[in-house]
Short mmCIF file of C-alpha atoms and ligand atoms in Angstrom, two decimals:
data_model
loop_
_atom_site.label_atom_id
_atom_site.label_comp_id
_atom_site.label_asym_id
_atom_site.label_seq_id
_atom_site.Cartn_x
_atom_site.Cartn_y
_atom_site.Cartn_z
CA UNK A 3 -11.37 -25.47 41.91
CA UNK A 4 -10.58 -22.04 43.78
CA UNK A 5 -13.18 -19.43 42.94
CA UNK A 6 -10.51 -16.23 42.82
CA UNK A 7 -6.87 -15.85 41.86
CA UNK A 8 -4.90 -13.98 44.60
CA UNK A 9 -2.30 -11.14 43.96
CA UNK A 10 0.18 -9.86 45.89
CA UNK A 11 1.64 -6.28 44.88
CA UNK A 12 3.63 -4.17 47.47
CA UNK A 13 2.36 -6.33 50.28
CA UNK A 14 -1.49 -6.02 49.42
CA UNK A 15 -3.55 -8.43 48.22
CA UNK A 16 -6.16 -8.50 45.64
CA UNK A 17 -8.60 -11.48 44.55
CA UNK A 18 -9.02 -11.60 40.79
CA UNK A 19 -11.87 -13.86 39.91
CA UNK A 20 -11.19 -17.17 37.41
CA UNK A 21 -13.67 -18.09 35.01
CA UNK A 22 -13.61 -21.68 33.77
CA UNK A 23 -14.97 -22.62 30.04
CA UNK A 24 -16.93 -25.34 29.03
CA UNK A 25 -13.37 -27.85 28.05
CA UNK A 26 -12.54 -26.72 31.73
CA UNK A 27 -10.31 -23.78 30.19
CA UNK A 28 -8.85 -21.63 33.76
CA UNK A 29 -8.35 -17.57 32.81
CA UNK A 30 -7.95 -15.47 35.08
CA UNK A 31 -10.59 -12.28 34.81
CA UNK A 32 -8.81 -9.26 34.48
CA UNK A 33 -11.01 -6.94 34.07
CA UNK A 34 -11.49 -4.62 36.92
CA UNK A 35 -7.43 -4.90 37.72
CA UNK A 36 -6.49 -1.81 36.69
CA UNK A 37 -8.78 -0.25 38.90
CA UNK A 38 -8.76 -2.59 42.11
CA UNK A 39 -4.91 -2.06 41.73
CA UNK A 40 -4.88 2.33 41.00
CA UNK A 41 -3.64 1.41 37.74
CA UNK A 42 -1.60 -1.39 36.89
CA UNK A 43 -2.14 -3.59 34.00
CA UNK A 44 -0.72 -6.24 31.97
CA UNK A 45 1.81 -6.77 29.21
CA UNK A 46 2.07 -9.84 26.83
CA UNK A 47 3.22 -9.20 23.68
CA UNK A 48 1.43 -10.94 20.92
CA UNK A 49 -1.47 -12.39 23.09
CA UNK A 50 0.30 -15.51 24.12
CA UNK A 51 -1.29 -15.21 27.26
CA UNK A 52 -4.40 -13.27 26.89
CA UNK A 53 -7.36 -14.29 25.89
CA UNK A 54 -9.60 -11.71 23.79
CA UNK A 55 -13.06 -13.02 24.19
CA UNK A 56 -15.16 -15.81 25.29
CA UNK A 57 -16.50 -17.52 22.20
CA UNK A 58 -18.67 -20.66 22.18
CA UNK A 59 -17.16 -21.02 17.89
CA UNK A 60 -14.24 -23.04 18.02
CA UNK A 61 -12.34 -25.20 20.37
CA UNK A 62 -8.71 -25.99 20.20
CA UNK A 63 -6.07 -28.12 22.23
CA UNK A 64 -2.88 -27.27 21.28
CA UNK A 65 -1.40 -30.18 23.58
CA UNK A 66 -3.52 -32.70 22.36
CA UNK A 67 -3.64 -32.06 18.23
CA UNK A 68 -7.74 -31.12 18.95
CA UNK A 69 -9.97 -28.99 17.19
CA UNK A 70 -13.96 -28.86 16.45
CA UNK A 71 -16.30 -26.42 15.41
CA UNK A 72 -19.06 -25.94 17.36
CA UNK A 73 -18.04 -28.98 18.96
CA UNK A 74 -18.09 -31.48 15.87
CA UNK A 75 -14.27 -32.76 15.37
CA UNK A 76 -12.54 -31.70 12.20
CA UNK A 77 -12.21 -34.95 11.34
CA UNK A 78 -15.73 -35.92 11.29
CA UNK A 79 -16.29 -32.70 9.55
CA UNK A 80 -13.70 -33.26 6.94
CA UNK A 81 -15.14 -36.52 6.36
CA UNK A 82 -18.51 -36.37 6.70
CA UNK A 83 -19.92 -32.70 5.89
CA UNK A 84 -19.68 -30.41 2.84
CA UNK A 85 -17.99 -26.82 3.27
CA UNK A 86 -21.37 -24.94 2.94
CA UNK A 87 -22.47 -27.24 5.63
CA UNK A 88 -19.74 -26.11 7.68
CA UNK A 89 -20.10 -22.73 6.78
CA UNK A 90 -23.96 -22.88 8.19
CA UNK A 91 -22.61 -24.45 11.43
CA UNK A 92 -19.74 -22.46 11.93
CA UNK A 93 -21.99 -19.12 11.43
CA UNK A 94 -25.46 -20.34 12.93
CA UNK A 95 -24.22 -23.05 15.45
CA UNK A 96 -25.73 -25.91 14.01
CA UNK A 97 -25.81 -28.20 11.72
CA UNK A 98 -28.73 -27.37 8.54
CA UNK A 99 -31.11 -29.49 8.17
CA UNK A 100 -31.88 -30.21 4.20
CA UNK A 101 -33.82 -27.29 3.82
CA UNK A 102 -32.11 -25.16 5.67
CA UNK A 103 -28.82 -25.49 3.55
CA UNK A 104 -31.05 -25.96 0.70
CA UNK A 105 -32.29 -22.13 1.55
CA UNK A 106 -28.77 -21.13 2.49
CA UNK A 107 -27.54 -22.29 -1.14
CA UNK A 108 -30.04 -20.73 -2.62
CA UNK A 109 -30.26 -17.54 -0.44
CA UNK A 110 -26.39 -17.23 -0.97
CA UNK A 111 -26.87 -18.05 -4.73
CA UNK A 112 -29.38 -14.84 -5.20
CA UNK A 113 -26.69 -12.71 -4.26
CA UNK A 114 -23.77 -14.11 -5.86
CA UNK A 115 -23.58 -11.27 -8.92
CA UNK A 116 -21.35 -8.43 -8.65
CA UNK A 117 -21.13 -5.00 -9.83
CA UNK A 118 -20.66 -4.43 -13.30
CA UNK A 119 -18.74 -1.05 -11.74
CA UNK A 120 -16.11 -3.35 -9.77
CA UNK A 121 -14.15 -4.25 -12.96
CA UNK A 122 -13.69 -1.17 -13.53
CA UNK A 123 -11.93 -1.16 -10.32
CA UNK A 124 -10.35 -4.17 -11.20
CA UNK A 125 -9.07 -2.78 -14.54
CA UNK A 126 -7.08 -0.08 -12.45
CA UNK A 127 -4.77 -3.00 -10.72
CA UNK A 128 -1.82 -3.83 -12.49
CA UNK A 129 -2.05 -7.83 -13.92
CA UNK A 130 1.12 -8.96 -11.70
CA UNK A 131 -0.93 -7.55 -8.70
CA UNK A 132 -0.74 -10.42 -6.21
CA UNK A 133 -4.63 -12.02 -5.57
CA UNK A 134 -4.44 -11.03 -1.39
CA UNK A 135 -3.91 -7.70 -2.50
CA UNK A 136 -7.08 -7.18 -4.92
CA UNK A 137 -9.33 -9.68 -3.28
CA UNK A 138 -8.61 -7.18 -0.16
CA UNK A 139 -9.51 -4.12 -2.03
CA UNK A 140 -12.19 -5.66 -3.63
CA UNK A 141 -14.03 -7.05 -0.34
CA UNK A 142 -13.80 -3.07 0.78
CA UNK A 143 -15.13 -1.87 -2.28
CA UNK A 144 -18.23 -3.73 -1.51
CA UNK A 145 -19.34 -1.81 0.99
CA UNK A 146 -19.47 1.15 -1.71
CA UNK A 147 -22.38 -1.12 -3.81
CA UNK A 148 -23.84 -2.07 -0.37
CA UNK A 149 -23.69 1.02 1.70
CA UNK A 150 -26.97 0.27 4.09
CA UNK A 151 -25.34 -0.21 7.87
CA UNK A 152 -26.59 -4.00 9.30
CA UNK A 153 -28.33 -3.74 12.17
CA UNK A 154 -26.65 -6.83 13.93
CA UNK A 155 -29.71 -7.09 16.58
CA UNK A 156 -31.90 -8.01 13.31
CA UNK A 157 -31.41 -11.32 12.24
CA UNK A 158 -32.69 -10.62 8.66
CA UNK A 159 -30.31 -8.04 8.28
CA UNK A 160 -27.58 -10.12 9.73
CA UNK A 161 -28.91 -12.95 7.47
CA UNK A 162 -28.67 -10.69 4.09
CA UNK A 163 -24.67 -9.55 4.95
CA UNK A 164 -23.83 -13.18 5.26
CA UNK A 165 -25.39 -14.77 2.35
CA UNK A 166 -24.18 -11.17 0.64
CA UNK A 167 -20.56 -12.02 1.41
CA UNK A 168 -20.67 -15.65 1.35
CA UNK A 169 -22.39 -15.28 -2.11
CA UNK A 170 -20.16 -12.33 -3.56
CA UNK A 171 -16.53 -13.70 -2.02
CA UNK A 172 -15.63 -16.44 -4.30
CA UNK A 173 -17.13 -14.36 -7.57
CA UNK A 174 -13.63 -11.57 -6.66
CA UNK A 175 -11.88 -14.49 -5.73
CA UNK A 176 -12.43 -16.35 -8.95
CA UNK A 177 -11.66 -12.67 -10.41
CA UNK A 178 -8.61 -12.03 -8.89
CA UNK A 179 -7.37 -15.68 -10.30
CA UNK A 180 -8.54 -14.64 -13.43
CA UNK A 181 -7.00 -10.98 -13.86
CA UNK A 182 -3.76 -12.37 -13.47
CA UNK A 183 -4.75 -15.24 -15.88
CA UNK A 184 -6.20 -12.79 -18.76
CA UNK A 185 -9.34 -14.78 -18.39
CA UNK A 186 -12.49 -12.92 -18.79
CA UNK A 187 -14.56 -11.94 -15.63
CA UNK A 188 -17.51 -13.94 -15.70
CA UNK A 189 -19.41 -16.03 -13.31
CA UNK A 190 -19.73 -19.64 -13.10
CA UNK A 191 -23.24 -21.81 -13.02
CA UNK A 192 -26.08 -21.35 -9.96
CA UNK A 193 -26.94 -25.02 -11.00
CA UNK A 194 -23.79 -26.35 -9.75
CA UNK A 195 -22.83 -26.64 -5.96
CA UNK A 196 -21.01 -23.81 -4.15
CA UNK A 197 -17.49 -25.04 -4.47
CA UNK A 198 -18.00 -27.01 -8.01
CA UNK A 199 -19.27 -22.94 -9.04
CA UNK A 200 -15.97 -21.29 -7.62
CA UNK A 201 -14.03 -24.30 -9.51
CA UNK A 202 -15.85 -23.62 -12.68
CA UNK A 203 -15.28 -19.63 -11.84
CA UNK A 204 -11.99 -19.54 -11.48
CA UNK A 205 -11.12 -22.35 -14.48
CA UNK A 206 -13.56 -22.53 -16.90
CA UNK A 207 -12.67 -21.13 -20.62
CA UNK A 208 -14.98 -19.09 -22.47
CA UNK A 209 -14.99 -21.26 -26.02
CA UNK A 210 -15.02 -25.06 -23.93
CA UNK A 211 -17.26 -27.10 -22.34
CA UNK A 212 -16.25 -26.79 -18.71
CA UNK A 213 -15.63 -30.49 -16.90
CA UNK A 214 -14.14 -31.13 -13.91
CA UNK A 215 -13.24 -34.38 -11.77
CA UNK A 216 -15.07 -35.03 -8.92
CA UNK A 217 -12.08 -36.02 -6.85
CA UNK A 218 -11.02 -32.17 -7.64
CA UNK A 219 -14.35 -30.64 -6.39
CA UNK A 220 -14.35 -33.14 -3.40
CA UNK A 221 -10.37 -32.11 -2.65
CA UNK A 222 -10.51 -28.60 -2.75
CA UNK A 223 -14.39 -28.62 -0.50
CA UNK A 224 -12.36 -30.91 2.29
CA UNK A 225 -9.31 -27.94 2.30
CA UNK A 226 -11.72 -25.55 2.58
CA UNK A 227 -13.44 -27.08 5.50
CA UNK A 228 -9.96 -27.82 7.33
CA UNK A 229 -9.22 -24.00 6.81
CA UNK A 230 -12.86 -22.50 7.93
CA UNK A 231 -12.00 -21.19 11.61
CA UNK A 232 -9.02 -21.55 14.24
CA UNK A 233 -10.74 -19.28 17.18
CA UNK A 234 -8.86 -16.31 17.76
CA UNK A 235 -5.94 -16.79 15.26
CA UNK A 236 -4.29 -13.42 13.98
CA UNK A 237 -6.81 -12.91 11.17
CA UNK A 238 -10.04 -13.64 13.28
CA UNK A 239 -8.39 -11.14 16.15
CA UNK A 240 -7.68 -8.47 13.26
CA UNK A 241 -11.77 -9.29 12.48
CA UNK A 242 -13.05 -8.74 15.37
CA UNK A 243 -11.27 -5.87 16.80
CA UNK A 244 -12.30 -3.96 13.15
CA UNK A 245 -15.40 -4.88 14.03
CA UNK A 246 -15.95 -4.53 17.51
CA UNK A 247 -15.49 -0.41 16.16
CA UNK A 248 -18.60 -1.10 14.48
CA UNK A 249 -17.31 -0.85 11.41
CA UNK A 250 -19.06 -3.30 9.05
CA UNK A 251 -19.00 -6.84 8.02
CA UNK A 252 -17.08 -6.57 4.55
CA UNK A 253 -14.48 -4.03 6.18
CA UNK A 254 -13.90 -6.06 8.74
CA UNK A 255 -13.24 -8.85 6.33
CA UNK A 256 -10.90 -6.91 4.42
CA UNK A 257 -8.77 -5.95 7.11
CA UNK A 258 -8.84 -9.91 7.84
CA UNK A 259 -7.65 -10.71 4.51
CA UNK A 260 -4.28 -8.48 5.37
CA UNK A 261 -3.64 -10.12 8.31
CA UNK A 262 -3.97 -13.22 6.32
CA UNK A 263 -1.68 -12.49 3.90
CA UNK A 264 1.40 -12.29 6.06
CA UNK A 265 3.86 -15.18 5.39
CA UNK A 266 4.00 -16.11 9.04
CA UNK A 267 0.22 -16.42 9.17
CA UNK A 268 -1.69 -17.53 5.79
CA UNK A 269 0.92 -16.40 3.60
CA UNK A 270 2.92 -19.27 4.87
CA UNK A 271 1.03 -22.21 2.72
CA UNK A 272 3.21 -19.71 -0.68
CA UNK A 273 5.82 -19.91 1.20
CA UNK A 274 6.13 -23.53 1.70
CA UNK A 275 5.86 -24.74 -1.69
CA UNK A 276 8.38 -21.37 -3.10
CA UNK A 277 10.73 -22.78 0.11
CA UNK A 278 10.18 -26.83 -1.47
CA UNK A 279 11.06 -25.48 -5.09
CA UNK A 280 14.12 -23.67 -3.83
CA UNK A 281 15.34 -26.96 -2.04
CA UNK A 282 14.18 -28.97 -5.37
CA UNK A 283 16.47 -26.37 -7.21
CA UNK A 284 19.08 -26.86 -3.98
CA UNK A 285 19.88 -30.67 -5.28
CA UNK A 286 17.20 -31.55 -2.43
CA UNK A 287 19.60 -30.59 -0.09
CA UNK A 288 16.87 -30.64 3.18
CA UNK A 289 19.94 -30.48 5.63
CA UNK A 290 21.05 -27.01 4.28
CA UNK A 291 17.56 -25.78 5.15
CA UNK A 292 17.34 -27.40 8.28
CA UNK A 293 20.50 -25.88 9.60
CA UNK A 294 19.69 -22.08 8.05
CA UNK A 295 15.66 -22.69 10.05
CA UNK A 296 18.36 -23.36 13.36
CA UNK A 297 20.75 -20.78 12.68
CA UNK A 298 19.55 -17.33 15.12
CA UNK A 299 21.40 -15.56 12.25
CA UNK A 300 19.42 -16.30 9.61
CA UNK A 301 15.94 -15.01 9.19
CA UNK A 302 15.23 -18.31 7.07
CA UNK A 303 12.38 -20.25 8.99
CA UNK A 304 11.14 -23.51 7.93
CA UNK A 305 7.92 -22.61 6.45
CA UNK A 306 4.66 -24.73 7.37
CA UNK A 307 6.23 -25.59 10.60
CA UNK A 308 5.29 -24.57 14.06
CA UNK A 309 2.10 -23.06 15.85
CA UNK A 310 1.33 -20.68 18.53
CA UNK A 311 -0.63 -22.58 20.34
CA UNK A 312 -0.53 -26.40 18.61
CA UNK A 313 2.63 -28.08 20.10
CA UNK A 314 1.38 -31.45 19.52
CA UNK A 315 0.44 -32.33 15.36
CA UNK A 316 -2.00 -29.90 13.50
CA UNK A 317 -5.17 -31.81 12.95
CA UNK A 318 -5.76 -30.41 9.87
CA UNK A 319 -1.52 -31.10 8.73
CA UNK A 320 -2.87 -34.58 9.22
CA UNK A 321 -5.59 -34.67 7.36
CA UNK A 322 -4.52 -32.84 4.65
CA UNK A 323 -1.01 -35.30 4.41
CA UNK A 324 -3.18 -37.86 3.71
CA UNK A 325 -5.75 -36.10 1.19
CA UNK A 326 -2.51 -34.80 -0.93
CA UNK A 327 -1.11 -38.90 -1.13
CA UNK A 328 -5.02 -39.58 -2.30
CA UNK A 329 -5.44 -36.65 -4.86
CA UNK A 330 -1.74 -36.74 -6.32
CA UNK A 331 -2.46 -40.93 -6.79
CA UNK A 332 -5.91 -40.34 -8.07
CA UNK A 333 -4.90 -37.39 -10.43
CA UNK A 334 -1.79 -39.91 -11.45
CA UNK A 335 0.41 -36.70 -10.75
CA UNK A 336 4.22 -37.63 -9.20
CA UNK A 337 5.43 -34.18 -7.59
CA UNK A 338 8.27 -34.23 -6.12
CA UNK A 339 8.08 -31.73 -4.14
CA UNK A 340 5.77 -34.19 -2.04
CA UNK A 341 8.82 -36.36 -1.37
CA UNK A 342 11.22 -33.06 -0.23
CA UNK A 343 8.23 -32.47 2.04
CA UNK A 344 8.13 -35.82 3.49
CA UNK A 345 11.69 -35.81 3.88
CA UNK A 346 11.60 -32.26 5.48
CA UNK A 347 9.09 -33.41 7.94
CA UNK A 348 10.92 -36.60 8.50
CA UNK A 349 13.98 -35.00 9.55
CA UNK A 350 12.61 -32.00 12.04
CA UNK A 351 10.19 -34.39 13.58
CA UNK A 352 13.81 -36.57 14.81
CA UNK A 353 15.93 -32.85 14.98
CA UNK A 354 16.31 -31.70 18.68
CA UNK A 355 15.59 -28.05 17.98
CA UNK A 356 12.01 -28.85 16.50
CA UNK A 357 11.79 -30.96 19.30
CA UNK A 358 12.64 -29.51 22.22
CA UNK A 359 10.00 -26.43 20.63
CA UNK A 360 7.74 -28.77 19.88
CA UNK A 361 7.60 -27.56 16.11
CA UNK A 362 5.32 -29.70 13.98
CA UNK A 363 4.32 -29.61 10.65
CA UNK A 364 0.86 -26.84 10.67
CA UNK A 365 -2.04 -26.28 8.63
CA UNK A 366 0.23 -25.17 5.67
CA UNK A 367 2.64 -27.08 5.29
CA UNK A 368 1.18 -29.81 2.68
CA UNK A 369 -1.82 -27.70 1.77
CA UNK A 370 0.38 -26.31 -1.26
CA UNK A 371 0.77 -29.54 -2.73
CA UNK A 372 -2.74 -30.62 -2.96
CA UNK A 373 -3.52 -26.51 -4.52
CA UNK A 374 -1.06 -27.15 -6.95
CA UNK A 375 -2.28 -30.53 -7.67
CA UNK A 376 -5.34 -29.19 -8.74
CA UNK A 377 -4.15 -26.84 -11.31
CA UNK A 378 -4.31 -23.98 -8.80
CA UNK A 379 -1.10 -20.75 -8.92
CA UNK A 380 0.49 -20.84 -6.03
CA UNK A 381 -0.46 -16.39 -5.98
CA UNK A 382 -3.82 -18.13 -5.10
CA UNK A 383 -3.02 -20.21 -2.13
CA UNK A 384 -3.04 -17.84 0.18
CA UNK A 385 -6.93 -16.34 -1.44
CA UNK A 386 -8.18 -20.27 -1.09
CA UNK A 387 -7.07 -19.66 2.66
CA UNK A 388 -8.98 -16.25 3.13
CA UNK A 389 -12.00 -18.21 0.83
CA UNK A 390 -12.27 -21.48 3.62
CA UNK A 391 -11.95 -18.92 6.74
CA UNK A 392 -15.14 -16.95 5.43
CA UNK A 393 -17.84 -18.61 7.41
CA UNK A 394 -15.31 -18.32 10.16
CA UNK A 395 -14.70 -14.45 10.21
CA UNK A 396 -18.16 -14.19 9.93
CA UNK A 397 -19.13 -16.31 12.99
CA UNK A 398 -16.61 -14.92 15.20
CA UNK A 399 -17.92 -10.62 13.83
CA UNK A 400 -20.97 -11.79 14.24
CA UNK A 401 -20.58 -13.52 18.10
CA UNK A 402 -18.19 -10.39 19.30
CA UNK A 403 -20.74 -7.96 17.70
CA UNK A 404 -24.00 -10.00 19.30
CA UNK A 405 -22.57 -10.41 22.87
CA UNK A 406 -21.86 -6.17 22.68
CA UNK A 407 -18.31 -6.91 22.99
CA UNK A 408 -16.52 -3.47 23.44
CA UNK A 409 -14.49 -2.01 21.53
CA UNK A 410 -10.65 -3.30 21.39
CA UNK A 411 -8.10 -1.34 23.12
CA UNK A 412 -5.45 -2.30 24.37
CA UNK A 413 -3.12 -0.68 26.86
CA UNK A 414 0.48 -0.41 26.97
CA UNK A 415 3.61 0.53 29.22
CA UNK A 416 4.87 3.59 28.30
CA UNK A 417 8.95 3.51 27.86
CA UNK A 418 9.53 6.95 25.90
CA UNK A 419 11.25 9.75 27.56
CA UNK A 420 9.82 11.76 30.29
CA UNK A 421 8.59 15.14 29.87
CA UNK A 422 11.27 17.77 28.87
CA UNK A 423 10.80 21.17 27.58
CA UNK A 424 10.38 22.00 23.79
CA UNK A 425 13.70 23.74 22.34
CA UNK A 426 14.17 26.08 19.79
CA UNK A 427 15.16 24.58 16.45
CA UNK A 428 18.38 27.32 16.77
CA UNK A 429 19.13 25.39 19.86
CA UNK A 430 18.91 21.87 19.21
C1 SDX B 508 -1.26 -20.09 10.51
O1 SDX B 508 -3.12 -18.87 14.95
C2 SDX B 508 -3.42 -19.74 14.23
O2 SDX B 508 -4.37 -20.48 14.50
C3 SDX B 508 -2.90 -19.87 12.85
C4 SDX B 508 -3.56 -20.55 12.06
C5 SDX B 508 -5.05 -20.68 11.72
O3 SDX B 508 -5.76 -21.27 10.86
O4 SDX B 508 -5.29 -19.36 11.68
O5 SDX B 508 -3.18 -21.92 12.40
C6 SDX B 508 -2.72 -20.51 10.57
O6 SDX B 508 -1.25 -19.13 10.82
C7 SDX B 508 -0.32 -21.68 10.20
C8 SDX B 508 1.22 -20.94 10.73
C9 SDX B 508 1.90 -20.55 9.41
N1 SDX B 508 3.50 -19.93 9.47
C10 SDX B 508 3.98 -20.91 9.36
O7 SDX B 508 4.18 -21.68 9.12
C11 SDX B 508 5.51 -20.02 9.12
C12 SDX B 508 6.51 -20.23 10.50
N2 SDX B 508 6.42 -20.75 11.61
C13 SDX B 508 6.59 -19.65 12.62
O8 SDX B 508 6.71 -18.77 11.95
C14 SDX B 508 6.27 -19.64 14.02
O9 SDX B 508 6.19 -21.28 14.11
C15 SDX B 508 4.60 -19.19 13.96
C16 SDX B 508 4.48 -17.79 13.42
C17 SDX B 508 3.56 -20.33 13.96
C18 SDX B 508 4.24 -19.24 15.69
O10 SDX B 508 5.75 -18.10 16.06
P1 SDX B 508 5.22 -17.91 17.63
O11 SDX B 508 4.17 -18.91 18.91
O12 SDX B 508 5.32 -16.66 18.17
O13 SDX B 508 6.94 -19.08 18.29
P2 SDX B 508 7.99 -18.00 18.27
O14 SDX B 508 8.33 -17.80 16.98
O15 SDX B 508 8.31 -17.40 19.33
O16 SDX B 508 9.18 -19.48 17.73
C19 SDX B 508 9.18 -20.26 19.06
C20 SDX B 508 10.50 -20.74 18.87
C21 SDX B 508 11.72 -19.87 18.61
O17 SDX B 508 12.67 -20.22 18.73
P3 SDX B 508 13.84 -19.65 20.11
O18 SDX B 508 13.61 -18.09 20.41
O19 SDX B 508 13.19 -20.13 21.14
O20 SDX B 508 15.38 -20.07 20.40
O21 SDX B 508 10.34 -21.73 18.25
C22 SDX B 508 11.35 -21.53 16.74
C23 SDX B 508 11.62 -19.68 17.03
O22 SDX B 508 13.16 -19.40 16.50
N3 SDX B 508 10.50 -21.53 15.67
C24 SDX B 508 11.34 -21.86 14.32
C25 SDX B 508 9.84 -22.08 13.55
N4 SDX B 508 8.67 -21.63 14.32
C26 SDX B 508 9.60 -21.41 15.68
N5 SDX B 508 12.03 -21.90 13.93
C27 SDX B 508 12.22 -22.52 12.81
N6 SDX B 508 11.48 -22.37 11.94
C28 SDX B 508 9.94 -22.43 12.43
N7 SDX B 508 9.25 -22.32 11.37
#
């Protein structure tokens, strides 16, 4: 493999270094491009061909449908690990020992209280406010109650900030749900596991004994693992670029929540269920919706299908599809929407439009069916995605700051008016 790429502009040649990652991905290093060419830059809307950073956290291969967190396959982690172990792995780089995991969980529990004044902020929202907007606001508001900036070079200060957000975020997520449900804003039980405590915070009733089927906790735990990180996706890139200005961890995550909310990104899991419900109401006419998805004049897209990177099955979708069957079977739920989803998937996988564009089900296609079976309201589907993605956002922000990456500031190609003289208002 040559060390450089050769670029020729107007007969002049420029050698640009090639870098190769540990999985043999090759990139042209254009850090010096503008300087050596006297001002030539690149343009790549949506960054489809442009890497923003070197990262050691998550590797994915879209052509082969491979996803690994710190070298461990998503299939193994989803089967053998729990969410807090995976969070530790993503953030600190190694699977924790039993003692490390115990301390991590204990430190998170010690930081899981949220200032009572945060409830006053929540009171200001209308009951019907979408929980993603509430969650982004409350996450940003955490800074008001934790104003000290974090010295990212201090492992202790960095660790404190991490356990704080890992402890408080599940509370804020549950409170966003409880506000809509008209339930008191209180806590779970720190004697429970991280995910079971979150489930209790979401659903316990003040005048009922709390109990939960472990199958439900395990299903949520697995879903959170599957959503934990995904290299430089839209919301993670948002967390990185906001953090690159040296804005704090909490506000960077708040920005990531807002990016995730979009229906082309994390908001797709809510949009998938709404689409499947619409098809069910339309006599299950999947062919009509397939036609709409292919009609360039129609803005409708088959939600939960397609991916910027996966041009093969999203490995997470495969795992979630099996889990959906298992969860619904074990809970004795027969959800007609699952059958519509399977029918839609089969049709799309045999349809030339989808085959030509390599459009496969993604992580969002089946996840909503499980969330619904677990009693999670549809507006809470994307907050569930955010809860899962939290450790990934933390890990990526930490890596970006500790590698001392420069502030993110892309260039552009100007296509507007060239210089012109000012016109007095009477002359316009
Ligand atoms: C997530 O990046 C990540 O890693 C994200 C994520 C993560 O874990 O962080 O994996 C989570 O966001 C998953 C994606 C969830 N979004 C959806 O399910 C929304 C529906 N899918 C899309 O809108 C679309 O597929 C995207 C946004 C996911 C990807 O869009 P791209 O890469 O910009 O691709 P594109 O829009 O250029 O599409 C290429 C072609 C186009 O047709 P042509 O112009 O070539 O004729 O495929 C078509 C598109 O019109 N197409 C679809 C389609 N997705 C793409 N046509 C119909 N239905 C779809 N869903």
